[in-house]
JSON list of C-alpha atoms in Angstrom, two decimals:
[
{"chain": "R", "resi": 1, "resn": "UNK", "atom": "CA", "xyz": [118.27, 116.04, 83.81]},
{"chain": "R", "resi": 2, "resn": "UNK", "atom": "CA", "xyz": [117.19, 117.79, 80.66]},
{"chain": "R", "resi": 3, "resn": "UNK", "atom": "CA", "xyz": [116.95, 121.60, 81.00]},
{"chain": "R", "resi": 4, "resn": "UNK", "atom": "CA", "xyz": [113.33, 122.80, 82.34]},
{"chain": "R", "resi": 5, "resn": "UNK", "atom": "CA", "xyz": [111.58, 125.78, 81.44]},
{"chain": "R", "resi": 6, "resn": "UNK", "atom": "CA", "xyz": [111.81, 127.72, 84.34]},
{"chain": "R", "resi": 7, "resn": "UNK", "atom": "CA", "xyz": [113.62, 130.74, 84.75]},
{"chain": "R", "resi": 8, "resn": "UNK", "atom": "CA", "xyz": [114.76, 130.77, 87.86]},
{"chain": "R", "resi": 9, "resn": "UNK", "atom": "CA", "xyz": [116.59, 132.85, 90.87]},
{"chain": "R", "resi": 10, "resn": "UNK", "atom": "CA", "xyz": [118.52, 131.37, 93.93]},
{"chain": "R", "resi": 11, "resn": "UNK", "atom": "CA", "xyz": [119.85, 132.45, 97.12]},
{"chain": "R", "resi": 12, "resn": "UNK", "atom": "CA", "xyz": [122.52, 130.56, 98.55]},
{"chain": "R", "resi": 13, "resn": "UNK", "atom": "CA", "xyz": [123.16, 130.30, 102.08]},
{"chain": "R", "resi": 14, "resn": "UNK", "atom": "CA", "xyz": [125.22, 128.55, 104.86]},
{"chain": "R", "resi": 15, "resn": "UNK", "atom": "CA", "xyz": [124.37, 126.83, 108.09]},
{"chain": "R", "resi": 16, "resn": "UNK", "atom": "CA", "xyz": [126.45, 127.74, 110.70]},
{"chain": "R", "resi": 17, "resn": "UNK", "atom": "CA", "xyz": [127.91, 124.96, 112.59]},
{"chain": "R", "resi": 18, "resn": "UNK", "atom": "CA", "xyz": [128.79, 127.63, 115.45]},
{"chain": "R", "resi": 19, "resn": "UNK", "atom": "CA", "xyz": [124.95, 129.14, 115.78]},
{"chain": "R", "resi": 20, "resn": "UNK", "atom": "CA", "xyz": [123.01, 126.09, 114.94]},
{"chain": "R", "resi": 21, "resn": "UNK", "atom": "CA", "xyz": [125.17, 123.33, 116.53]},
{"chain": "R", "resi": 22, "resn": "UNK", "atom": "CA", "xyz": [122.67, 120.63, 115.59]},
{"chain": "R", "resi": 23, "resn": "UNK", "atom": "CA", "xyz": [121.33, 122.11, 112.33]},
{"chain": "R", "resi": 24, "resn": "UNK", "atom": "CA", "xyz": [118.30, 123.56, 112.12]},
{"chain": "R", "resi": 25, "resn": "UNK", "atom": "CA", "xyz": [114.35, 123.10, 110.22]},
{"chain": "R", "resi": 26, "resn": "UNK", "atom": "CA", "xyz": [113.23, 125.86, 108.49]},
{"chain": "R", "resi": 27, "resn": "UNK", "atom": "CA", "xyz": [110.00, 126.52, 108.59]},
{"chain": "R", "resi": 28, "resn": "UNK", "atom": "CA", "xyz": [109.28, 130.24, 106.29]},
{"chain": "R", "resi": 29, "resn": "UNK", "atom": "CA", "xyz": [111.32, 132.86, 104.20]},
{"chain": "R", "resi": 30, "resn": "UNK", "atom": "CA", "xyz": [109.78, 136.00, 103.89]},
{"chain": "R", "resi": 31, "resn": "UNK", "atom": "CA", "xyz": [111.15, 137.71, 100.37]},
{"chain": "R", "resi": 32, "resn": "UNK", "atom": "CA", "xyz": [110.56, 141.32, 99.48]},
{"chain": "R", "resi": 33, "resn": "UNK", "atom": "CA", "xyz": [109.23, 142.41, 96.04]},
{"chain": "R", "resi": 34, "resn": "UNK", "atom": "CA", "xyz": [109.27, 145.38, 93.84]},
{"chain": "R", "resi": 35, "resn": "UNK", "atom": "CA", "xyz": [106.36, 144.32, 91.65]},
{"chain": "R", "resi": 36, "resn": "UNK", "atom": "CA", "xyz": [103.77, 141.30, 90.97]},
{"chain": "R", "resi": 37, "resn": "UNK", "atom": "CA", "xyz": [102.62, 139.97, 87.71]},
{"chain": "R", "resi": 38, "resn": "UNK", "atom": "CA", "xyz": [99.56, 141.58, 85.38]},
{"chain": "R", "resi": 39, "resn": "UNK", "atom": "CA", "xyz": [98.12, 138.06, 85.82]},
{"chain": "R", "resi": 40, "resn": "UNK", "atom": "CA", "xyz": [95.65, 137.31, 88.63]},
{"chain": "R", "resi": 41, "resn": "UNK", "atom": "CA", "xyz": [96.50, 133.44, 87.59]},
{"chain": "R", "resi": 42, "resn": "UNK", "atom": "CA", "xyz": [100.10, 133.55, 88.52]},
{"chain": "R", "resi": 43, "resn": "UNK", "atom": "CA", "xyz": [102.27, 132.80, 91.55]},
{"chain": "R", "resi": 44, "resn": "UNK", "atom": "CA", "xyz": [105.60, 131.93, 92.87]},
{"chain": "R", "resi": 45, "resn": "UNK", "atom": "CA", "xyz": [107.22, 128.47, 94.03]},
{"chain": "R", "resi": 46, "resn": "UNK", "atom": "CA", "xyz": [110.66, 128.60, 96.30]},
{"chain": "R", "resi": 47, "resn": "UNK", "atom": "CA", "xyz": [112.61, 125.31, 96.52]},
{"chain": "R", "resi": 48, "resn": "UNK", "atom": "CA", "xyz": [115.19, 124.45, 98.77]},
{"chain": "R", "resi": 49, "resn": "UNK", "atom": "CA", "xyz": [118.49, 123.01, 97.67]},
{"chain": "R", "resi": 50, "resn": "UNK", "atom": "CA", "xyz": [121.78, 121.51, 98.49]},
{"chain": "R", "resi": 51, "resn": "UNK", "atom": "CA", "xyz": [124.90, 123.38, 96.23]},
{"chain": "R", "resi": 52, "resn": "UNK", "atom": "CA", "xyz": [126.60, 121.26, 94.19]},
{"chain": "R", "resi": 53, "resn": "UNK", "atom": "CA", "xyz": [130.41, 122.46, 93.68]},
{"chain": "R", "resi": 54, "resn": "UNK", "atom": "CA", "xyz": [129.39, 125.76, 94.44]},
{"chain": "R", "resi": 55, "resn": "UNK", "atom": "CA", "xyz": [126.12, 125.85, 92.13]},
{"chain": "R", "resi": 56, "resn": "UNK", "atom": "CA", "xyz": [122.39, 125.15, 92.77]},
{"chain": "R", "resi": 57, "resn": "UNK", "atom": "CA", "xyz": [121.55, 121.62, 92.38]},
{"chain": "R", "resi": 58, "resn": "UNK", "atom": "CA", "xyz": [118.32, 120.28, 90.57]},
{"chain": "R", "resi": 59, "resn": "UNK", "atom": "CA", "xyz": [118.00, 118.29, 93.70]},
{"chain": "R", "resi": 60, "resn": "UNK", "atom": "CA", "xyz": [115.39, 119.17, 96.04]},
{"chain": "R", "resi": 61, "resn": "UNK", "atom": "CA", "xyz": [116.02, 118.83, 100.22]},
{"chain": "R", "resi": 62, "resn": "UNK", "atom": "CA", "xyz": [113.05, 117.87, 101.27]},
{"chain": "R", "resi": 63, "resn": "UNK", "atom": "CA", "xyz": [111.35, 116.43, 97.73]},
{"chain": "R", "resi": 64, "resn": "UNK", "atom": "CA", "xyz": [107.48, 117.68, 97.14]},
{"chain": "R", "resi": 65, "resn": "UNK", "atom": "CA", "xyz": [108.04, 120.17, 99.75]},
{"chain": "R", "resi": 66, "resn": "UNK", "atom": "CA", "xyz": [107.95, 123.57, 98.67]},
{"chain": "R", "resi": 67, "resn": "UNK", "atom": "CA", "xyz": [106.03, 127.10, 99.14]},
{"chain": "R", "resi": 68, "resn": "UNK", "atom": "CA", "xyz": [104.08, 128.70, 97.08]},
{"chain": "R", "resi": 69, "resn": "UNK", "atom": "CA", "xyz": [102.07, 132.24, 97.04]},
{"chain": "R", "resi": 70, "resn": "UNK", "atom": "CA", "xyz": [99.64, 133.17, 94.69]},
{"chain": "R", "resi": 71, "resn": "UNK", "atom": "CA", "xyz": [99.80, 136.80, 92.62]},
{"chain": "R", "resi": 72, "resn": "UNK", "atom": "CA", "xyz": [97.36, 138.56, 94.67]},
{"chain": "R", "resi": 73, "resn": "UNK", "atom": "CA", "xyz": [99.10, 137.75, 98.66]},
{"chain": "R", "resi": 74, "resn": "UNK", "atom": "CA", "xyz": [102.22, 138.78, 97.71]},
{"chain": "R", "resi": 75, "resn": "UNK", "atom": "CA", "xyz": [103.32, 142.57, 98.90]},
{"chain": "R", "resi": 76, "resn": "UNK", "atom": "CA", "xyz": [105.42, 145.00, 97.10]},
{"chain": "R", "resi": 77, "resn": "UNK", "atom": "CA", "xyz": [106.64, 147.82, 98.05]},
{"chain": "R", "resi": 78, "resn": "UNK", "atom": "CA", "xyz": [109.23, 150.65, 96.51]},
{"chain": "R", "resi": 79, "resn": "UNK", "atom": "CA", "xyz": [111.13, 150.67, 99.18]},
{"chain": "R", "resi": 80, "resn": "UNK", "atom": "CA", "xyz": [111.68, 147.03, 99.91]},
{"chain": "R", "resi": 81, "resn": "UNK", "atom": "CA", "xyz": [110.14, 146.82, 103.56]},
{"chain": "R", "resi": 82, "resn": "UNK", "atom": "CA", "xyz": [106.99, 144.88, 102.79]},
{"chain": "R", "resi": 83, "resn": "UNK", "atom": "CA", "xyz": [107.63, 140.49, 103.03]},
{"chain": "R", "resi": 84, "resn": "UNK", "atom": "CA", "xyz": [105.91, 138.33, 101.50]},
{"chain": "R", "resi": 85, "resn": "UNK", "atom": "CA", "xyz": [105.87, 135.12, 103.62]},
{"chain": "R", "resi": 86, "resn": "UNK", "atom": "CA", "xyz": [106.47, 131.38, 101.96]},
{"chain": "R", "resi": 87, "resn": "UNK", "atom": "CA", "xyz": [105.74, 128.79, 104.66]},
{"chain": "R", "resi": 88, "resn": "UNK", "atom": "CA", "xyz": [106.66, 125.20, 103.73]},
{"chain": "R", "resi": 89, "resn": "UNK", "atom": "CA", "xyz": [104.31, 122.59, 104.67]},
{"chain": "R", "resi": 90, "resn": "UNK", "atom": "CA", "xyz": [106.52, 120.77, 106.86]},
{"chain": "R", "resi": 91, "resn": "UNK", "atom": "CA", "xyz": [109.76, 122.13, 108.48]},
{"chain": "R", "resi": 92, "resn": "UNK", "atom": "CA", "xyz": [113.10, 121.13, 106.48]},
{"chain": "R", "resi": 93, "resn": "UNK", "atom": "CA", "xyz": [116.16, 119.98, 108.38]},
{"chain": "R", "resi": 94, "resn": "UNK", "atom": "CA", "xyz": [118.88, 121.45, 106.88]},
{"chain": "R", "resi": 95, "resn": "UNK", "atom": "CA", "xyz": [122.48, 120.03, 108.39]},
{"chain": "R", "resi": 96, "resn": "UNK", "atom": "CA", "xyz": [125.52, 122.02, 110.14]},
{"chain": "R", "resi": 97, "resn": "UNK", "atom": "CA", "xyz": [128.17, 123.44, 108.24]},
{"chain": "R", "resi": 98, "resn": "UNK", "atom": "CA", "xyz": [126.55, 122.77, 104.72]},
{"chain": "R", "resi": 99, "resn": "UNK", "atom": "CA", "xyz": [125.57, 125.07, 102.02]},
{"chain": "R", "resi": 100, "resn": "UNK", "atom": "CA", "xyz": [121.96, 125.23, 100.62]},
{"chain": "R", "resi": 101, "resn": "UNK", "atom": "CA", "xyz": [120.08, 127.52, 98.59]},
{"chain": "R", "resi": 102, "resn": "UNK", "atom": "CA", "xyz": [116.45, 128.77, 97.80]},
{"chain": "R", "resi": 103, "resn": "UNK", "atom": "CA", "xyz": [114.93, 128.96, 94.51]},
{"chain": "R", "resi": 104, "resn": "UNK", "atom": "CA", "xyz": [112.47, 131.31, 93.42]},
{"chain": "R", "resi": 105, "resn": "UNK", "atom": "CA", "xyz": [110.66, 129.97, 90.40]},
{"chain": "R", "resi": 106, "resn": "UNK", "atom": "CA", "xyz": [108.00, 132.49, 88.97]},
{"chain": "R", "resi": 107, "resn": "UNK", "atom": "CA", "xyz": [104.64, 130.63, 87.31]},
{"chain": "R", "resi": 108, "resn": "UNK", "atom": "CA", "xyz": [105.20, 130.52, 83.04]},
{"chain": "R", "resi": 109, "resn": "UNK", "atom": "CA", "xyz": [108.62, 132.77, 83.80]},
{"chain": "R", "resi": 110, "resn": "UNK", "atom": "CA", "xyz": [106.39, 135.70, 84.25]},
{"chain": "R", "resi": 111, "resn": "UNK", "atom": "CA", "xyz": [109.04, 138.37, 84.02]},
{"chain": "R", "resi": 112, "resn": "UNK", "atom": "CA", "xyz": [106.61, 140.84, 86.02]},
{"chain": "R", "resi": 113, "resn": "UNK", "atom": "CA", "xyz": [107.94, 139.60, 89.43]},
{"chain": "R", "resi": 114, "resn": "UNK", "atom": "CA", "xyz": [110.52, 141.36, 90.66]},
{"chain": "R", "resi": 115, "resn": "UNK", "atom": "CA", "xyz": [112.35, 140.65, 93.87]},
{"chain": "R", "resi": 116, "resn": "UNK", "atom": "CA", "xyz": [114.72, 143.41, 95.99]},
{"chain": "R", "resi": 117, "resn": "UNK", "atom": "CA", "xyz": [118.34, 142.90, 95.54]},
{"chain": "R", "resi": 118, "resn": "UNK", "atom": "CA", "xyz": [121.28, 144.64, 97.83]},
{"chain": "R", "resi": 119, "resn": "UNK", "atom": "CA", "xyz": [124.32, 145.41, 95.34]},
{"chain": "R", "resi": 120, "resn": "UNK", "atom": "CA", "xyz": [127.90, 145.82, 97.16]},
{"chain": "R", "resi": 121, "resn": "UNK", "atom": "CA", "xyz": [128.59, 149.64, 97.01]},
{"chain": "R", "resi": 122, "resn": "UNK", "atom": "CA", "xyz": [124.88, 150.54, 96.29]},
{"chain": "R", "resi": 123, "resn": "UNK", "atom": "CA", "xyz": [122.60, 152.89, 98.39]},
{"chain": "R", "resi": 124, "resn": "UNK", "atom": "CA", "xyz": [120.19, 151.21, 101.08]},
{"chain": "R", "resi": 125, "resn": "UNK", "atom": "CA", "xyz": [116.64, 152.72, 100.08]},
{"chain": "R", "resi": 126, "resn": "UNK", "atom": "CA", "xyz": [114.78, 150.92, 103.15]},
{"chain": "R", "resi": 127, "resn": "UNK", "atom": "CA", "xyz": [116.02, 154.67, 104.79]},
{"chain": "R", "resi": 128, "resn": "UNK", "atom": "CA", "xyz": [115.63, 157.33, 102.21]},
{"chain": "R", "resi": 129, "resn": "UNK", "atom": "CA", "xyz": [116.10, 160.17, 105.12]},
{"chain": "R", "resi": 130, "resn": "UNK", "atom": "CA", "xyz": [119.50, 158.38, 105.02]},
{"chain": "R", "resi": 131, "resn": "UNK", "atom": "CA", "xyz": [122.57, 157.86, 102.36]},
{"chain": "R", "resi": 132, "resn": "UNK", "atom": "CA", "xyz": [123.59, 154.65, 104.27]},
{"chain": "R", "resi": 133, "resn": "UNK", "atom": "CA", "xyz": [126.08, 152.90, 101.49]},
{"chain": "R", "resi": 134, "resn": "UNK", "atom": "CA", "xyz": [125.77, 148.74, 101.35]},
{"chain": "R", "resi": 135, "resn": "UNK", "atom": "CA", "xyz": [129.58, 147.90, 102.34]},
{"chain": "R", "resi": 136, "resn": "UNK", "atom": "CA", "xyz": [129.45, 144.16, 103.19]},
{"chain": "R", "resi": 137, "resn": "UNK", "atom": "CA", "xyz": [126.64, 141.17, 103.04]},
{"chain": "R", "resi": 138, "resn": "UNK", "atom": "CA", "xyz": [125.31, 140.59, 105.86]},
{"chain": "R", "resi": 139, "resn": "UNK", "atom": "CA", "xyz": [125.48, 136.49, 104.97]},
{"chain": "R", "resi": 140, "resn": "UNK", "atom": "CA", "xyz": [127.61, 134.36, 103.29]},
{"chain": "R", "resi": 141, "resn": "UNK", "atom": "CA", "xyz": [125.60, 133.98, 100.15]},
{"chain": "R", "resi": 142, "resn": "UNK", "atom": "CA", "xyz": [125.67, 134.41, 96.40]},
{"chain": "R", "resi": 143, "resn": "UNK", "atom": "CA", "xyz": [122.56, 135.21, 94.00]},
{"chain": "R", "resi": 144, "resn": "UNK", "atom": "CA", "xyz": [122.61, 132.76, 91.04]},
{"chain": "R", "resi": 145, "resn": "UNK", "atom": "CA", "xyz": [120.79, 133.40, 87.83]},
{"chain": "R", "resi": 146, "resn": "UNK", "atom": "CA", "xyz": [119.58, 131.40, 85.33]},
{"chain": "R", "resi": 147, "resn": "UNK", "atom": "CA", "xyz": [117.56, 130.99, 82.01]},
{"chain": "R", "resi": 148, "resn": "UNK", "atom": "CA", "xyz": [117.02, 126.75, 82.18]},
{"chain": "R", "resi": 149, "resn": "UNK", "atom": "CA", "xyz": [117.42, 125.92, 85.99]},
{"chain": "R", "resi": 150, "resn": "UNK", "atom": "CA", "xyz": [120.30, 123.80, 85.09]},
{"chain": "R", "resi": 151, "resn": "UNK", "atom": "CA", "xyz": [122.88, 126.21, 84.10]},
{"chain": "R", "resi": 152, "resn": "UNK", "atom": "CA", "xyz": [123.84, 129.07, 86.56]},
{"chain": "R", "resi": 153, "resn": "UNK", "atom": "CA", "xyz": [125.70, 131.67, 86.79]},
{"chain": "R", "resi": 154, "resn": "UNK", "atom": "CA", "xyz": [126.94, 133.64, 90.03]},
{"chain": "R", "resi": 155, "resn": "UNK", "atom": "CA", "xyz": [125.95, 137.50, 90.43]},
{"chain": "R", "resi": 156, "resn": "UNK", "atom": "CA", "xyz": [128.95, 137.77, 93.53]},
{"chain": "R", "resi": 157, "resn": "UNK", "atom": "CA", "xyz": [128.13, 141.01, 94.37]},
{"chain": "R", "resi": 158, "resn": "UNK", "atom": "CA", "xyz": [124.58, 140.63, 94.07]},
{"chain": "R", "resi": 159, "resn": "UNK", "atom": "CA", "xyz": [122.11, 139.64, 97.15]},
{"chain": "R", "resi": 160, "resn": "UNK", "atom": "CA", "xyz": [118.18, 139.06, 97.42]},
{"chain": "R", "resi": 161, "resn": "UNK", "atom": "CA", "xyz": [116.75, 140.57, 100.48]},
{"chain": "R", "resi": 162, "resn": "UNK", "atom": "CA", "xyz": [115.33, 137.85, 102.62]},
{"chain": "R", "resi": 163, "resn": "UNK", "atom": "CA", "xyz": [114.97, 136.27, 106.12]},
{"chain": "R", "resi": 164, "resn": "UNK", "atom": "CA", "xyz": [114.77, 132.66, 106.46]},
{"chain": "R", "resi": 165, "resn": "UNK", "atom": "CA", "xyz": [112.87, 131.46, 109.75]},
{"chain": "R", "resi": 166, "resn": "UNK", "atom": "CA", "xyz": [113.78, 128.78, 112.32]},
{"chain": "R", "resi": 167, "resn": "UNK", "atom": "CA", "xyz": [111.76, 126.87, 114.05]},
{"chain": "R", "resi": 168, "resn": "UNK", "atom": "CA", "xyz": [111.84, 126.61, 118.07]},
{"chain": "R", "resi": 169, "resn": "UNK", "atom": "CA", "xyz": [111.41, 123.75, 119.80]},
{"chain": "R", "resi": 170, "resn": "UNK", "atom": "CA", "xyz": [110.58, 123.62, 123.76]},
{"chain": "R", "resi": 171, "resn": "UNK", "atom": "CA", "xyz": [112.61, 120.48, 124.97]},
{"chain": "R", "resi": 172, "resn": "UNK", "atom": "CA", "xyz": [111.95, 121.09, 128.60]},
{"chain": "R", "resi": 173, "resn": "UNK", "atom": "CA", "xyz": [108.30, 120.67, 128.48]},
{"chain": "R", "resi": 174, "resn": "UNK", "atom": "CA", "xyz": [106.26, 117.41, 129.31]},
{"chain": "R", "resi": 175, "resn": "UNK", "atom": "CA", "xyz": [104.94, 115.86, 126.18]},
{"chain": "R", "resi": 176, "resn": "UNK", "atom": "CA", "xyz": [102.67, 113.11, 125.73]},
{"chain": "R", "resi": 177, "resn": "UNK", "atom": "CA", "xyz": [102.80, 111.19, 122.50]},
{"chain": "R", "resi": 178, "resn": "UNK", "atom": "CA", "xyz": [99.26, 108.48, 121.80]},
{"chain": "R", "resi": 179, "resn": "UNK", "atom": "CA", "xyz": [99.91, 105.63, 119.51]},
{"chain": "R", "resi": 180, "resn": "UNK", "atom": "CA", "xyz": [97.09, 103.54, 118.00]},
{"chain": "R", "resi": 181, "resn": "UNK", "atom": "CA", "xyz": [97.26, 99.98, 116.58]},
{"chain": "R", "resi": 182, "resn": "UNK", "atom": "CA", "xyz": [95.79, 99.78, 113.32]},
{"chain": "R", "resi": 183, "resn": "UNK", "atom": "CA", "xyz": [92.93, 97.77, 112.66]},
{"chain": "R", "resi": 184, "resn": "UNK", "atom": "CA", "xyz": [93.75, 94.54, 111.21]},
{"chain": "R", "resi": 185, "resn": "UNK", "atom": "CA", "xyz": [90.78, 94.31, 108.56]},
{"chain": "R", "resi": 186, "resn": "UNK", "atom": "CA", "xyz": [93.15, 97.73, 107.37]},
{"chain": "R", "resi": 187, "resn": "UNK", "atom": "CA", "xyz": [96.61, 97.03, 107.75]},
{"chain": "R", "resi": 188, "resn": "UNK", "atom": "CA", "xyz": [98.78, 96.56, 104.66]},
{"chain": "R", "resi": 189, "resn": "UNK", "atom": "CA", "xyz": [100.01, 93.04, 103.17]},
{"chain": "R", "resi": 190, "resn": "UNK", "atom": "CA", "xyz": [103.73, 93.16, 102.66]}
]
């Protein structure tokens, strides 16, 4: 596809095979930023996708199906401990043992957005009483920059701050499911 003017960040991340045996749908990822744009108009759109030989793909999981948060509902903080939540619309499956990514695409490339980033070696500020040094990532993951959202490049020791969330599901529970037959005066020719 031809390059797109976006300007984008992504997140890559795996799905353990050994934690989440059968995959798992994500349902939110909270994000933490350092500052919002000037415009009131603005907003931010995270997409999920598969990597491709190590590098986002322009292909989208779950196609249509992103989150988005207008300028004025999402929190910043100097410190990095305020989220900002981005709930998809429908939970995505993502698949054992496979590598995905988010990406964060800011409306009209505002560069005012600015998300918290851990840097191998780098002071944790989330405690300012304490020095605590950042000495490993806590996932296997690689920030990805880029300036088209087709070419990337890898930031290795680079890492946004985020927490993805999983959905739940009770499978010892009773459901009932109701099916109803569509009227025929409605129903579609094939």
């Amino acid at each position: 596809p031809p390059p797109q003017n976006w300007d984008p960040l992504s997140q890559s991340f795996f799905v353990d095979p050994n934690t989440f045996e059968k995959g798992m749908y994500l349902t939110s990822i909270d994000l933490f930023f350092r500052t919002r744009s000037q415009s009131k108009n603005s907003y931010v759109t995270i997409e999920i996708r598969e990597l491709d030989n190590g590098f986002p793909s322009p292909e989208l999981i779950s196609s249509g199906d992103n989150a988005v948060v207008n300028n004025a509902n999402i929190a910043i903080s100097e410190d990095a401990t305020k989220p900002t939540k981005f709930t998809f619309k429908n939970p995505i499956y993502l698949s054992p043992g496979v590598d995905y990514c988010f990406t964060v695409k800011p409306s009209n490339n505002d560069p005012d957005f600015a998300l918290w980033v851990a840097e191998l070696g780098g002071i944790d500020i989330t405690n300012s009483d304490v020095e605590t040094r950042i000495d490993k990532a806590p996932a296997s993951g690689v920030l990805f920059t880029s300036s088209n959202d087709y070419t990337w490049s890898a930031r290795q020791n680079l890492d946004v701050k985020y927490k993805l969330k999983v959905a739940k599901f009770n499978t010892t529970a009773t459901k009932v499911a109701y099916w109803n037959n569509v009227n025929a005066s409605t129903a579609i020719p094939y």
